[in-house]
Coordinates of C-alpha atoms in Angstrom, one line a residue:
Chain A
X1 CA -39.6 -97.3 -1.3
X2 CA -39.9 -100.7 0.3
X3 CA -40.5 -103.8 -1.8
X4 CA -43.3 -106.3 -1.6
X5 CA -43.5 -107.6 2.0
X6 CA -45.0 -111.0 2.9
X7 CA -45.6 -112.5 6.3
X8 CA -45.0 -114.8 7.9
X9 CA -41.9 -116.0 6.0
X10 CA -42.5 -119.5 7.3
X11 CA -45.7 -121.2 8.6
X12 CA -46.0 -124.7 9.9
X13 CA -49.6 -125.8 10.6
X14 CA -51.5 -129.0 11.3
X15 CA -53.7 -130.6 8.7
X16 CA -57.2 -129.2 9.1
X17 CA -56.2 -125.8 10.5
X18 CA -56.9 -122.5 8.8
X19 CA -54.0 -120.2 7.8
X20 CA -53.8 -116.6 6.8
X21 CA -50.9 -115.3 4.6
X22 CA -50.3 -111.5 4.3
X23 CA -49.0 -109.4 1.5
X24 CA -48.1 -105.7 1.6
X25 CA -47.6 -104.5 -1.9
X26 CA -45.4 -101.7 -3.1
X27 CA -47.1 -98.4 -2.3
X28 CA -49.1 -97.1 -5.2
X29 CA -49.3 -100.3 -7.1
X30 CA -52.8 -101.0 -8.3
X31 CA -52.5 -104.6 -9.2
X32 CA -51.7 -107.6 -6.9
X33 CA -51.2 -111.2 -7.7
X34 CA -51.0 -114.4 -5.6
X35 CA -49.1 -117.4 -6.9
X36 CA -48.3 -120.8 -5.5
X37 CA -44.9 -122.5 -6.1
X38 CA -44.6 -126.1 -5.4
X39 CA -41.2 -127.9 -5.1
X40 CA -39.6 -128.1 -8.6
X41 CA -42.6 -126.4 -10.2
X42 CA -43.3 -123.1 -11.9
X43 CA -45.5 -120.5 -10.5
X44 CA -49.2 -121.3 -10.4
X45 CA -51.5 -118.3 -10.7
X46 CA -54.1 -118.1 -7.9
X47 CA -55.8 -114.8 -7.9
X48 CA -55.5 -111.2 -9.2
X49 CA -56.7 -107.9 -7.8
X50 CA -56.9 -104.7 -9.8
X51 CA -58.0 -101.5 -8.1
X52 CA -61.7 -101.7 -7.1
X53 CA -62.6 -104.3 -9.8
X54 CA -63.8 -107.7 -8.9
X55 CA -60.9 -110.0 -8.5
X56 CA -60.0 -112.7 -11.0
X57 CA -60.3 -115.8 -8.9
X58 CA -59.9 -118.2 -11.8
X59 CA -56.7 -119.8 -10.5
X60 CA -57.9 -120.7 -7.0
X61 CA -57.7 -124.5 -6.7
X62 CA -60.6 -125.1 -4.4
X63 CA -63.2 -123.3 -2.3
X64 CA -60.9 -123.7 0.7
X65 CA -58.9 -120.9 -0.8
X66 CA -60.0 -117.2 -0.6
X67 CA -58.3 -113.8 -0.7
X68 CA -59.2 -110.3 0.2
X69 CA -57.6 -107.0 -0.6
X70 CA -58.5 -104.2 1.8
X71 CA -58.4 -100.6 0.9
X72 CA -56.7 -101.4 -2.3
X73 CA -53.5 -102.2 -0.5
X74 CA -52.8 -105.1 1.9
X75 CA -54.0 -108.6 0.8
X76 CA -54.7 -111.7 2.8
X77 CA -54.8 -115.2 1.4
X78 CA -56.7 -117.6 3.5
X79 CA -56.6 -121.4 3.3
X80 CA -59.2 -123.2 5.2
X81 CA -58.9 -126.8 6.5
X82 CA -55.4 -127.1 5.2
X83 CA -54.3 -130.3 3.5
X84 CA -50.8 -131.6 3.0
X85 CA -51.0 -130.9 -0.7
X86 CA -51.3 -127.2 0.2
X87 CA -47.6 -127.2 1.3
X88 CA -45.8 -124.8 -1.0
X89 CA -44.3 -121.4 -1.2
X90 CA -47.0 -118.7 -1.7
X91 CA -45.7 -115.7 -3.6
X92 CA -47.3 -112.3 -3.8
X93 CA -46.5 -109.8 -6.5
X94 CA -47.6 -106.3 -7.2
X95 CA -47.4 -104.1 -10.3
X96 CA -48.0 -100.4 -11.0
X97 CA -50.7 -101.0 -13.6
X98 CA -53.1 -103.8 -14.1
X99 CA -53.1 -104.0 -17.9
X100 CA -51.9 -107.3 -19.1
X101 CA -48.4 -107.3 -20.5
X102 CA -47.6 -103.8 -19.4
X103 CA -47.1 -105.2 -16.0
X104 CA -43.7 -105.6 -14.5
X105 CA -44.4 -107.6 -11.4
X106 CA -42.4 -107.2 -8.3
X107 CA -42.4 -110.2 -6.0
X108 CA -42.1 -110.7 -2.3
X109 CA -39.9 -113.3 -0.8
X110 CA -42.9 -115.6 -0.2
X111 CA -44.4 -117.6 2.6
X112 CA -43.3 -121.2 2.9
X113 CA -46.3 -123.2 4.2
X114 CA -45.8 -126.6 5.6
X115 CA -48.8 -128.7 6.5
X116 CA -48.1 -131.6 8.8
Chain B
X1 CA -53.5 -122.4 -25.2
X2 CA -51.1 -120.2 -23.4
X3 CA -48.0 -122.1 -22.3
X4 CA -44.3 -121.6 -21.6
X5 CA -41.8 -124.4 -21.8
X6 CA -38.4 -124.4 -20.3
X7 CA -37.1 -127.8 -21.2
X8 CA -33.8 -127.5 -19.3
X9 CA -34.5 -128.4 -15.7
X10 CA -31.0 -128.0 -14.4
X11 CA -27.8 -126.7 -15.9
X12 CA -24.3 -126.7 -14.4
X13 CA -21.5 -124.7 -15.9
X14 CA -18.0 -123.8 -14.8
X15 CA -17.4 -120.2 -14.0
X16 CA -16.6 -118.0 -17.0
X17 CA -18.4 -120.3 -19.4
X18 CA -21.3 -118.9 -21.5
X19 CA -24.7 -120.5 -21.0
X20 CA -28.0 -120.2 -22.8
X21 CA -31.4 -120.9 -21.1
X22 CA -34.1 -121.9 -23.5
X23 CA -37.7 -120.6 -23.5
X24 CA -40.4 -121.7 -25.9
X25 CA -43.9 -120.2 -25.7
X26 CA -47.3 -120.8 -27.1
X27 CA -50.0 -118.2 -27.5
X28 CA -53.0 -117.4 -29.7
X29 CA -52.7 -113.7 -28.8
X30 CA -51.3 -111.4 -31.5
X31 CA -50.0 -109.0 -28.8
X32 CA -48.2 -110.5 -25.9
X33 CA -45.3 -109.9 -23.6
X34 CA -42.4 -112.1 -22.5
X35 CA -40.5 -111.9 -19.3
X36 CA -37.5 -113.4 -17.6
X37 CA -37.1 -113.5 -13.9
X38 CA -34.3 -114.7 -11.6
X39 CA -35.0 -116.5 -8.4
X40 CA -31.9 -116.6 -6.2
X41 CA -31.7 -118.9 -3.1
X42 CA -33.3 -116.1 -1.1
X43 CA -36.5 -116.8 -2.9
X44 CA -37.5 -113.4 -4.2
X45 CA -38.1 -113.3 -7.9
X46 CA -36.1 -110.5 -9.6
X47 CA -37.3 -109.0 -12.8
X48 CA -34.7 -109.1 -15.6
X49 CA -36.4 -108.2 -18.9
X50 CA -39.8 -107.6 -20.6
X51 CA -40.2 -107.8 -24.4
X52 CA -43.3 -107.2 -26.4
X53 CA -44.3 -109.2 -29.4
X54 CA -43.8 -106.3 -31.8
X55 CA -40.1 -105.9 -30.9
X56 CA -37.9 -108.7 -32.1
X57 CA -34.7 -106.8 -31.6
X58 CA -32.2 -108.7 -29.5
X59 CA -31.2 -107.0 -26.3
X60 CA -28.0 -106.9 -24.4
X61 CA -27.5 -105.8 -20.8
X62 CA -24.0 -106.3 -19.6
X63 CA -23.3 -110.0 -19.5
X64 CA -27.0 -110.8 -20.3
X65 CA -28.5 -111.0 -23.7
X66 CA -31.9 -112.1 -25.0
X67 CA -32.7 -113.6 -28.4
X68 CA -36.4 -113.2 -29.4
X69 CA -37.5 -115.2 -32.5
X70 CA -41.2 -115.2 -33.3
X71 CA -40.7 -117.7 -36.1
X72 CA -39.7 -120.3 -33.6
X73 CA -41.7 -118.9 -30.6
X74 CA -38.6 -118.7 -28.6
X75 CA -37.1 -116.2 -26.2
X76 CA -33.8 -117.5 -25.1
X77 CA -31.5 -116.0 -22.5
X78 CA -27.7 -116.1 -22.6
X79 CA -25.3 -115.3 -19.8
X80 CA -21.8 -114.6 -21.0
X81 CA -18.8 -115.3 -18.8
X82 CA -21.0 -116.8 -16.0
X83 CA -20.3 -116.0 -12.4
X84 CA -21.1 -117.8 -9.2
X85 CA -23.6 -115.1 -8.4
X86 CA -25.6 -116.1 -11.4
X87 CA -26.5 -119.4 -9.7
X88 CA -30.3 -119.2 -9.4
X89 CA -33.5 -120.5 -10.9
X90 CA -34.5 -118.6 -14.0
X91 CA -38.1 -118.3 -15.1
X92 CA -39.5 -117.3 -18.4
X93 CA -43.1 -116.0 -18.4
X94 CA -45.8 -115.0 -20.9
X95 CA -48.6 -112.5 -20.7
X96 CA -51.2 -112.2 -23.4
X97 CA -53.7 -109.5 -24.2
X98 CA -56.6 -111.5 -22.9
X99 CA -57.1 -112.4 -19.3
X100 CA -55.0 -111.4 -16.3
X101 CA -52.8 -114.4 -16.0
X102 CA -49.1 -114.6 -16.4
X103 CA -47.9 -118.0 -17.5
X104 CA -44.6 -119.1 -16.1
X105 CA -42.4 -121.9 -17.2
X106 CA -41.2 -124.5 -14.7
X107 CA -37.8 -122.8 -14.4
X108 CA -34.2 -123.7 -15.1
X109 CA -31.9 -124.1 -12.2
X110 CA -28.5 -122.8 -13.1
X111 CA -25.5 -123.7 -11.0
X112 CA -22.2 -122.0 -11.7
X113 CA -19.3 -123.9 -10.3
X114 CA -16.2 -121.9 -9.2

């Protein structure tokens, strides 16, 4: 019955370091989304997973960003060689079904990433 | 293009006033869905409503109501008799029937002053 869980809640890192952000979706949800929310901005789509299908990576801003979803459940977003412009809140959402529009996405509280 | 515009960046109202948050969307899809989410200071977006493009009936849920007008591509959200707990950032979002993306507006920050 738990909601979407993200960890860590806050991450401070030095420029050039790699970081991993974790998302535990709601149990039984087949679809999982990652978004980035910069200060004062809307949500920027990053990547979408649906079941065992190939992920939709069309929103990843550069090849420094990658994500995996293991066993159709937990997902990890990895940012390599972090830059200051990567500082943002990274939000994860899951939904029961993956079909567009039928989704109601349930969001985690996010990971606030600060790159010094 | 798929796009959501929330022109109101910040709104402040005094408690018990009514307030309307505007949302205008653009889409080429004939079938699409519109959403409103609330993001309180805790940061977790909370789902409020989903409306599909074939259903233009307005909806009321307690103090919340939504006005969907396809003719003006708008899906506005009204809070009646606002309360301090309504203070949050509100996002409007669009999902079409092509692709997997949801398109979010930039949000409207609502402050309800006691």
